[in-house]
Each structure stands twice: as C-alpha cells, then as structure tokens.
C-alpha cells in the first residue's frame, strides 16, 4: 500500500501542521478547507513554522520554498479522488465528521486510507458511516504537530491489518513514532492525562496545595507541566467534558472529582476566566 498523495481536510491548527510534516517528508500534499481565508491562514502558519527552522539555521530558504511548493490547496473535496491517504482534521463534531466521511466514501479511490485526527470521537462510529470501514482509521497527532514525536494510531474494530501497517509506516516516514491504541474513549493519551488531572483534583481536595501538586509532578515525574496548570490552560469546562465522556465509557473510576464540578459551576475555569487553581487576574 504505497502512499504518495496525502489529502488533508481542514487547514486549522492541526491540519496545517499535518500538511507541513507530510510535505517535509516528500509526500504530495493537498490541503482543503471550506473558505479561502482559512486556507490562506493555514499556509501562513506553515510558512511561519518553517521560518523558525530557517532562523535557527536548521533549514535553508530553498528547502522551505520546496516544502511549500509541495502543498497544493483546494476548496473542493472532490480533489481527494487522487489521494492514497486522506487525513481529516475538521472540528471535533461527530455529525460533521460523519458527513465528511460519507462524502469521502463517494470520492476516494478504492485503495485509499481514510483517517481521522479526532482526539476523542469513536473511530468505529465514523467507520460505520461508510461502506468501507476496513479503510478507516484514527491517526491522532499531538499539538504542535511539527514538534511532538508521538502519534496515536487507532484501528477501529473493522480496520484492515494492512491499513494499520501502512498508517504506521506513514507516521514513521514523517519522522514520528506511532503508538497503537484501542478505540475506547480518550484512546491512550487523553485517557491517562484525564486520569492524572482527576487524581490531582482529589489531591487538592485532600488538602494539598495546587503549587505543591504541580511542583511534585514536574520535578519528581519530569512532566513539563503540572496537571493543575494544564487544567487552567485547557479550561475546567473542557476538562470536565472530557472526563464526563470517560465516565460514560469507564464508570466510576473516571468520574469527575467534586472539586472540578464545583469550579465549573462557579465559573473558575482557569486562564480564560482569570481564576482556576491559580489566580491570573494580577498577571
Ligand atoms: N488543537 C489541538 O490541540 C488538537 C490536538 C489533537 C487533535 N485535535 C483534533 O483535530 C481536529 C481539528 O482540530 P483543530 O484544532 O485543528 O481545529 P481548527 O478549528 O483549528 O481547524 C478546523 C478546520 O477545519 C475546517 N473545516 C470545517 N469543515 C470542513 C470541511 N467540510 N472540509 C474542509 N475543512 C473543514 C475549518 O474551517 C477549520 O479551518 C479535531 O478533531 C480536534 O479534536 C486537536
């Protein structure tokens, strides 16, 4: 299953990063979106990201130009007809993703791999909306795409073995490491991060100071960021939504801690509201 042409759906935060790293690895890339202004923003983000390499001296200006020349753009999803691999990076809305995959089912060549970059939606449900669930897989990049080494690869129940292998090969070819995960809520990464954050909320409820919890995780576990700082950055409401999904899937052990519910009810959502585990109003 040789992959040459990669078609990326969505030129946003993740889509432009995926287009960039694929072009850098020599794939012919087409990046699509629904409006020209989003395409322009995506291309500008790619240029800015590559410029960092030029400034650092790790990339020549000529290489940057060659990479950018490898990225075509389109507003027409029918251009996915030539793709060997499609990676969908549209917003995290199941109905939207299902409608995109139904269209891809009509457009793509029979051998094409149809991947979604979803962070949390079930691969099985997206696959089941097509007539070729064996070709559908999750390829979950981390943000920022050009920087993060790990990529979760998530086969659904009906994903074919050769589709899984070809997806892993693609991930390796773009200089990253595939981590194979099962199709349960949160896959591996979000599930573990949510579990860590939830237990950190209980630590605070037990009387630990937030700054001590974060310090311990950073200095003793070598994490770059503490779980409470991370919650403040992501937003307590977003974290709670993620944990509610985990709770539905796994039951009590991932039930959101009462402290988190209390903070969300009180509007203490973190950085975006000025208060969370820390006070941002003075900074
Ligand atoms: N941002 C993150 O940190 C992150 C990390 C991992 C995974 N993800 C997942 O990646 C996906 C994309 O997230 P994002 O942060 O890049 O979103 P984003 O909002 O930055 O970009 C989404 C883009 O998709 C476009 N789009 C919408 N419908 C489309 C269609 N039918 N065809 C083509 N383009 C369409 C939008 O116009 C937008 O430009 C989501 O599923 C998200 O959960 C995000």
Tab-separated table of C-alpha atoms and ligand atoms in Angstrom:
chain	number	residue	atom	x	y	z
A	1	UNK	CA	0.000	0.000	0.000
A	2	UNK	CA	2.238	2.803	-1.270
A	3	UNK	CA	1.288	6.283	-0.114
A	4	UNK	CA	2.303	9.184	-2.346
A	5	UNK	CA	-0.593	11.621	-2.295
A	6	UNK	CA	-1.870	12.911	1.048
A	7	UNK	CA	-5.084	14.940	1.228
A	8	UNK	CA	-5.678	16.919	4.444
A	9	UNK	CA	-9.181	18.113	5.321
A	10	UNK	CA	-9.076	21.319	7.371
A	11	UNK	CA	-6.310	23.957	7.296
A	12	UNK	CA	-6.645	24.820	11.006
A	13	UNK	CA	-4.258	24.248	13.932
A	14	UNK	CA	-3.827	20.532	13.275
A	15	UNK	CA	-4.485	20.375	9.521
A	16	UNK	CA	-1.762	22.845	8.552
A	17	UNK	CA	0.717	21.057	10.834
A	18	UNK	CA	-0.145	17.686	9.279
A	19	UNK	CA	0.185	19.178	5.778
A	20	UNK	CA	3.572	20.658	6.716
A	21	UNK	CA	5.133	17.499	8.168
A	22	UNK	CA	3.784	15.400	5.278
A	23	UNK	CA	5.248	17.797	2.689
A	24	UNK	CA	8.537	17.867	4.613
A	25	UNK	CA	8.706	14.082	4.282
A	26	UNK	CA	8.262	14.339	0.497
A	27	UNK	CA	4.567	13.479	0.108
A	28	UNK	CA	2.468	15.342	-2.448
A	29	UNK	CA	0.064	17.190	-0.196
A	30	UNK	CA	-3.274	18.846	-0.862
A	31	UNK	CA	-4.799	20.837	1.986
A	32	UNK	CA	-8.503	21.668	1.816
A	33	UNK	CA	-10.868	23.892	3.729
A	34	UNK	CA	-14.284	25.468	3.278
A	35	UNK	CA	-13.133	29.080	2.771
A	36	UNK	CA	-10.145	30.637	1.053
A	37	UNK	CA	-9.341	32.767	4.117
A	38	UNK	CA	-8.848	29.584	6.199
A	39	UNK	CA	-6.545	28.167	3.516
A	40	UNK	CA	-4.518	31.400	3.495
A	41	UNK	CA	-4.245	31.335	7.287
A	42	UNK	CA	-3.130	27.693	7.163
A	43	UNK	CA	-0.469	28.408	4.536
A	44	UNK	CA	0.763	31.416	6.548
A	45	UNK	CA	1.068	29.164	9.624
A	46	UNK	CA	3.144	26.653	7.639
A	47	UNK	CA	5.425	29.415	6.382
A	48	UNK	CA	5.855	30.823	9.894
A	49	UNK	CA	6.647	27.404	11.310
A	50	UNK	CA	9.253	26.711	8.591
A	51	UNK	CA	10.726	30.193	9.060
A	52	UNK	CA	11.671	29.176	12.596
A	53	UNK	CA	13.873	26.440	11.113
A	54	UNK	CA	15.455	28.920	8.680
A	55	UNK	CA	16.173	31.383	11.525
A	56	UNK	CA	17.683	28.607	13.652
A	57	UNK	CA	19.847	27.570	10.708
A	58	UNK	CA	18.399	24.039	10.569
A	59	UNK	CA	16.780	24.674	7.181
A	60	UNK	CA	17.766	26.558	4.023
A	61	UNK	CA	15.423	29.139	2.483
A	62	UNK	CA	15.425	26.997	-0.694
A	63	UNK	CA	14.261	23.925	1.305
A	64	UNK	CA	11.467	25.975	2.831
A	65	UNK	CA	10.300	27.042	-0.623
A	66	UNK	CA	10.458	23.450	-1.896
A	67	UNK	CA	8.322	22.225	1.028
A	68	UNK	CA	5.734	24.952	0.494
A	69	UNK	CA	5.656	24.084	-3.222
A	70	UNK	CA	4.699	20.512	-2.195
A	71	UNK	CA	1.458	21.768	-0.612
A	72	UNK	CA	-1.408	22.365	-3.046
A	73	UNK	CA	-4.642	23.815	-1.752
A	74	UNK	CA	-8.284	23.394	-2.692
A	75	UNK	CA	-11.815	24.250	-1.644
A	76	UNK	CA	-13.160	21.175	-3.418
A	77	UNK	CA	-13.259	17.882	-1.537
A	78	UNK	CA	-13.590	16.061	-4.900
A	79	UNK	CA	-9.838	16.645	-5.276
A	80	UNK	CA	-9.438	13.835	-2.730
A	81	UNK	CA	-10.023	11.439	-5.650
A	82	UNK	CA	-6.267	11.160	-6.286
A	83	UNK	CA	-5.327	10.627	-2.626
A	84	UNK	CA	-3.769	7.456	-1.215
A	85	UNK	CA	-4.241	8.783	2.325
A	86	UNK	CA	-6.838	11.295	3.497
A	87	UNK	CA	-6.436	12.812	6.968
A	88	UNK	CA	-9.493	14.622	8.250
A	89	UNK	CA	-8.752	17.443	10.728
A	90	UNK	CA	-12.105	19.247	10.763
A	91	UNK	CA	-13.696	20.388	14.066
A	92	UNK	CA	-14.467	17.802	16.756
A	93	UNK	CA	-18.150	17.282	15.932
A	94	UNK	CA	-19.277	13.724	15.245
A	95	UNK	CA	-22.055	14.649	12.791
A	96	UNK	CA	-19.641	16.832	10.789
A	97	UNK	CA	-17.025	14.083	10.637
A	98	UNK	CA	-19.656	11.528	9.597
A	99	UNK	CA	-20.882	13.789	6.794
A	100	UNK	CA	-17.273	14.303	5.587
A	101	UNK	CA	-16.596	10.546	5.628
A	102	UNK	CA	-19.819	9.830	3.715
A	103	UNK	CA	-18.620	12.268	1.029
A	104	UNK	CA	-15.136	10.728	1.015
A	105	UNK	CA	-16.735	7.312	0.547
A	106	UNK	CA	-18.152	8.562	-2.774
A	107	UNK	CA	-14.984	10.421	-3.835
A	108	UNK	CA	-11.934	8.347	-2.827
A	109	UNK	CA	-10.324	5.621	-4.899
A	110	UNK	CA	-10.955	2.077	-3.592
A	111	UNK	CA	-7.472	1.636	-2.080
A	112	UNK	CA	-7.370	4.953	-0.221
A	113	UNK	CA	-6.893	5.068	3.550
A	114	UNK	CA	-9.385	7.399	5.224
A	115	UNK	CA	-8.037	8.654	8.553
A	116	UNK	CA	-9.426	10.977	11.207
A	117	UNK	CA	-7.366	13.105	13.586
A	118	UNK	CA	-10.146	13.074	16.198
A	119	UNK	CA	-8.970	13.444	19.812
A	120	UNK	CA	-11.876	11.557	21.325
A	121	UNK	CA	-14.665	10.547	18.941
A	122	UNK	CA	-15.159	6.812	18.321
A	123	UNK	CA	-13.361	5.586	15.200
A	124	UNK	CA	-15.924	2.759	14.963
A	125	UNK	CA	-18.833	5.204	14.617
A	126	UNK	CA	-17.062	7.180	11.876
A	127	UNK	CA	-16.057	3.955	10.081
A	128	UNK	CA	-19.596	2.534	10.311
A	129	UNK	CA	-20.945	5.567	8.445
A	130	UNK	CA	-19.023	4.460	5.317
A	131	UNK	CA	-19.326	1.434	3.052
A	132	UNK	CA	-15.641	0.659	3.664
A	133	UNK	CA	-14.973	0.579	7.421
A	134	UNK	CA	-11.870	-1.546	6.768
A	135	UNK	CA	-10.213	1.553	5.243
A	136	UNK	CA	-11.000	3.889	8.153
A	137	UNK	CA	-8.515	4.525	10.987
A	138	UNK	CA	-7.596	7.136	13.607
A	139	UNK	CA	-4.247	8.933	13.198
A	140	UNK	CA	-4.135	11.260	16.180
A	141	UNK	CA	-1.408	13.894	16.060
A	142	UNK	CA	-0.430	15.947	19.094
A	143	UNK	CA	-0.234	19.749	19.131
A	144	UNK	CA	2.047	21.357	17.926
A	145	UNK	CA	2.300	18.816	15.110
A	146	UNK	CA	5.816	19.681	13.854
A	147	UNK	CA	7.228	19.358	17.396
A	148	UNK	CA	5.545	16.359	19.010
A	149	UNK	CA	7.149	12.986	18.349
A	150	UNK	CA	4.307	10.601	19.254
A	151	UNK	CA	1.212	9.933	17.123
A	152	UNK	CA	-1.581	7.633	18.266
A	153	UNK	CA	-2.730	5.189	15.595
A	154	UNK	CA	-6.162	3.770	16.383
A	155	UNK	CA	-7.709	0.968	14.364
A	156	UNK	CA	-11.470	0.514	14.669
A	157	UNK	CA	-12.933	-2.972	15.085
A	158	UNK	CA	-13.118	-3.446	11.314
A	159	UNK	CA	-9.928	-1.654	10.200
A	160	UNK	CA	-7.867	-3.931	7.920
A	161	UNK	CA	-4.414	-5.038	9.123
A	162	UNK	CA	-2.697	-3.594	6.031
A	163	UNK	CA	-4.357	-0.209	6.642
A	164	UNK	CA	-2.954	-0.212	10.188
A	165	UNK	CA	0.521	-1.149	8.947
A	166	UNK	CA	0.512	1.454	6.149
A	167	UNK	CA	-0.642	4.138	8.619
A	168	UNK	CA	2.213	3.279	10.981
A	169	UNK	CA	4.665	3.380	8.078
A	170	UNK	CA	3.401	6.846	7.122
A	171	UNK	CA	3.882	8.052	10.722
A	172	UNK	CA	7.450	6.718	10.741
A	173	UNK	CA	8.202	8.292	7.367
A	174	UNK	CA	7.287	11.732	8.681
A	175	UNK	CA	9.850	11.207	11.472
A	176	UNK	CA	7.405	10.362	14.242
A	177	UNK	CA	6.656	7.301	16.332
A	178	UNK	CA	3.293	5.525	16.102
A	179	UNK	CA	1.654	4.476	19.381
A	180	UNK	CA	-1.073	1.912	18.684
A	181	UNK	CA	-4.173	2.497	20.791
A	182	UNK	CA	-7.539	0.745	21.105
A	183	UNK	CA	-10.759	2.500	20.142
A	184	UNK	CA	-12.072	3.373	23.617
A	185	UNK	CA	-12.784	6.900	24.876
A	186	UNK	CA	-9.641	9.010	25.053
A	187	UNK	CA	-7.545	6.283	23.351
A	188	UNK	CA	-4.335	6.201	25.494
A	189	UNK	CA	-3.134	9.788	25.815
A	190	UNK	CA	-6.311	11.708	26.690
A	191	UNK	CA	-7.455	8.894	28.985
A	192	UNK	CA	-4.234	8.947	31.003
A	193	UNK	CA	-3.983	12.744	31.120
A	194	UNK	CA	-7.589	12.960	32.309
A	195	UNK	CA	-6.962	10.315	34.972
A	196	UNK	CA	-3.873	12.207	36.190
A	197	UNK	CA	-5.738	15.518	36.293
A	198	UNK	CA	-8.695	13.980	38.112
A	199	UNK	CA	-6.476	12.455	40.799
A	200	UNK	CA	-4.696	15.813	41.118
A	201	UNK	CA	-8.106	17.406	41.868
A	202	UNK	CA	-8.561	14.846	44.678
A	203	UNK	CA	-5.062	15.701	45.966
A	204	UNK	CA	-6.186	19.330	46.288
A	205	UNK	CA	-9.435	18.224	47.973
A	206	UNK	CA	-7.295	16.265	50.458
A	207	UNK	CA	-5.533	19.493	51.434
A	208	UNK	CA	-2.518	19.562	49.108
A	209	UNK	CA	-1.640	22.983	47.744
A	210	UNK	CA	-2.021	23.257	43.921
A	211	UNK	CA	1.517	24.623	43.541
A	212	UNK	CA	2.941	21.657	45.504
A	213	UNK	CA	0.992	19.148	43.388
A	214	UNK	CA	2.244	20.738	40.153
A	215	UNK	CA	5.803	21.029	41.503
A	216	UNK	CA	5.828	17.355	42.510
A	217	UNK	CA	4.605	16.202	39.083
A	218	UNK	CA	7.119	18.418	37.263
A	219	UNK	CA	10.171	17.741	39.408
A	220	UNK	CA	9.538	14.157	40.526
A	221	UNK	CA	7.857	12.761	37.405
A	222	UNK	CA	9.649	15.013	34.924
A	223	UNK	CA	6.473	16.267	33.263
A	224	UNK	CA	6.946	19.642	31.526
A	225	UNK	CA	3.736	20.985	33.069
A	226	UNK	CA	1.730	20.203	36.208
A	227	UNK	CA	-1.805	18.734	35.868
A	228	UNK	CA	-3.459	21.731	37.563
A	229	UNK	CA	-1.623	24.270	35.385
A	230	UNK	CA	-2.684	22.157	32.430
A	231	UNK	CA	-6.316	22.214	33.582
A	232	UNK	CA	-6.194	26.003	33.925
A	233	UNK	CA	-4.711	26.263	30.427
A	234	UNK	CA	-7.217	23.916	28.767
A	235	UNK	CA	-10.224	25.242	30.735
A	236	UNK	CA	-12.017	23.392	33.562
A	237	UNK	CA	-15.183	23.130	31.421
A	238	UNK	CA	-13.267	21.414	28.600
A	239	UNK	CA	-11.568	19.056	31.066
A	240	UNK	CA	-14.922	18.251	32.664
A	241	UNK	CA	-16.448	17.492	29.244
A	242	UNK	CA	-13.574	15.071	28.575
A	243	UNK	CA	-13.990	13.406	31.973
A	244	UNK	CA	-17.768	13.058	31.502
A	245	UNK	CA	-17.023	11.111	28.297
A	246	UNK	CA	-14.542	8.899	30.179
A	247	UNK	CA	-17.090	8.392	32.960
A	248	UNK	CA	-19.684	7.221	30.421
A	249	UNK	CA	-17.202	4.733	28.987
A	250	UNK	CA	-15.354	3.508	32.089
A	251	UNK	CA	-17.655	4.267	35.023
A	252	UNK	CA	-16.807	5.443	38.498
A	253	UNK	CA	-13.012	5.351	38.280
A	254	UNK	CA	-13.077	8.268	35.869
A	255	UNK	CA	-15.930	10.207	37.433
A	256	UNK	CA	-15.047	13.942	37.546
A	257	UNK	CA	-13.920	14.948	41.054
A	258	UNK	CA	-16.453	17.075	43.020
A	259	UNK	CA	-13.911	19.929	43.182
A	260	UNK	CA	-13.842	20.171	39.364
A	261	UNK	CA	-17.652	20.290	39.171
A	262	UNK	CA	-17.652	22.971	41.886
A	263	UNK	CA	-15.113	25.082	39.961
A	264	UNK	CA	-17.045	24.782	36.687
A	265	UNK	CA	-20.317	25.747	38.465
A	266	UNK	CA	-18.567	28.769	39.968
A	267	UNK	CA	-17.074	29.915	36.637
A	268	UNK	CA	-13.492	29.367	37.829
A	269	UNK	CA	-12.448	27.854	34.518
A	270	UNK	CA	-8.750	28.778	34.585
A	271	UNK	CA	-6.774	31.262	32.499
A	272	UNK	CA	-9.690	32.200	30.282
A	273	UNK	CA	-11.783	33.469	33.215
A	274	UNK	CA	-8.809	34.753	35.243
A	275	UNK	CA	-9.209	32.202	38.038
A	276	UNK	CA	-8.776	28.453	38.277
A	277	UNK	CA	-6.343	26.620	40.507
A	278	UNK	CA	-4.264	29.807	40.249
A	279	UNK	CA	-5.115	33.497	40.110
A	280	UNK	CA	-4.349	35.120	36.728
A	281	UNK	CA	-6.034	38.440	37.437
A	282	UNK	CA	-2.807	40.178	38.556
A	283	UNK	CA	-0.608	38.898	35.690
B	1	LIG	N1	-5.990	21.609	18.583
B	1	LIG	C1	-5.483	20.573	19.246
B	1	LIG	O1	-4.714	20.733	20.214
B	1	LIG	C2	-5.791	19.167	18.803
B	1	LIG	C3	-4.919	18.111	19.178
B	1	LIG	C4	-5.174	16.823	18.706
B	1	LIG	C5	-6.298	16.571	17.916
B	1	LIG	N2	-7.152	17.611	17.591
B	1	LIG	C6	-8.307	17.300	16.733
B	1	LIG	O2	-8.022	17.728	15.412
B	1	LIG	C7	-9.238	18.143	14.776
B	1	LIG	C8	-9.068	19.560	14.267
B	1	LIG	O3	-8.777	20.406	15.344
B	1	LIG	P1	-8.133	21.856	15.127
B	1	LIG	O4	-7.716	22.319	16.477
B	1	LIG	O5	-7.139	21.818	14.015
B	1	LIG	O6	-9.425	22.680	14.652
B	1	LIG	P2	-9.462	24.106	13.932
B	1	LIG	O7	-10.785	24.684	14.270
B	1	LIG	O8	-8.212	24.878	14.177
B	1	LIG	O9	-9.470	23.720	12.366
B	1	LIG	C9	-10.508	23.019	11.749
B	1	LIG	C10	-10.588	23.477	10.300
B	1	LIG	O10	-11.463	22.607	9.588
B	1	LIG	C11	-12.181	23.381	8.653
B	1	LIG	N3	-13.344	22.645	8.174
B	1	LIG	C12	-14.566	22.540	8.722
B	1	LIG	N4	-15.375	21.765	7.934
B	1	LIG	C13	-14.625	21.399	6.870
B	1	LIG	C14	-14.882	20.624	5.699
B	1	LIG	N5	-16.071	20.073	5.494
B	1	LIG	N6	-13.897	20.474	4.801
B	1	LIG	C15	-12.678	21.026	5.000
B	1	LIG	N7	-12.383	21.786	6.095
B	1	LIG	C16	-13.334	21.950	7.004
B	1	LIG	C17	-12.493	24.661	9.422
B	1	LIG	O11	-12.858	25.711	8.549
B	1	LIG	C18	-11.175	24.903	10.151
B	1	LIG	O12	-10.287	25.707	9.385
B	1	LIG	C19	-10.338	17.961	15.812
B	1	LIG	O13	-10.943	16.709	15.623
B	1	LIG	C20	-9.590	18.022	17.129
B	1	LIG	O14	-10.243	17.335	18.176
B	1	LIG	C21	-6.915	18.890	18.003
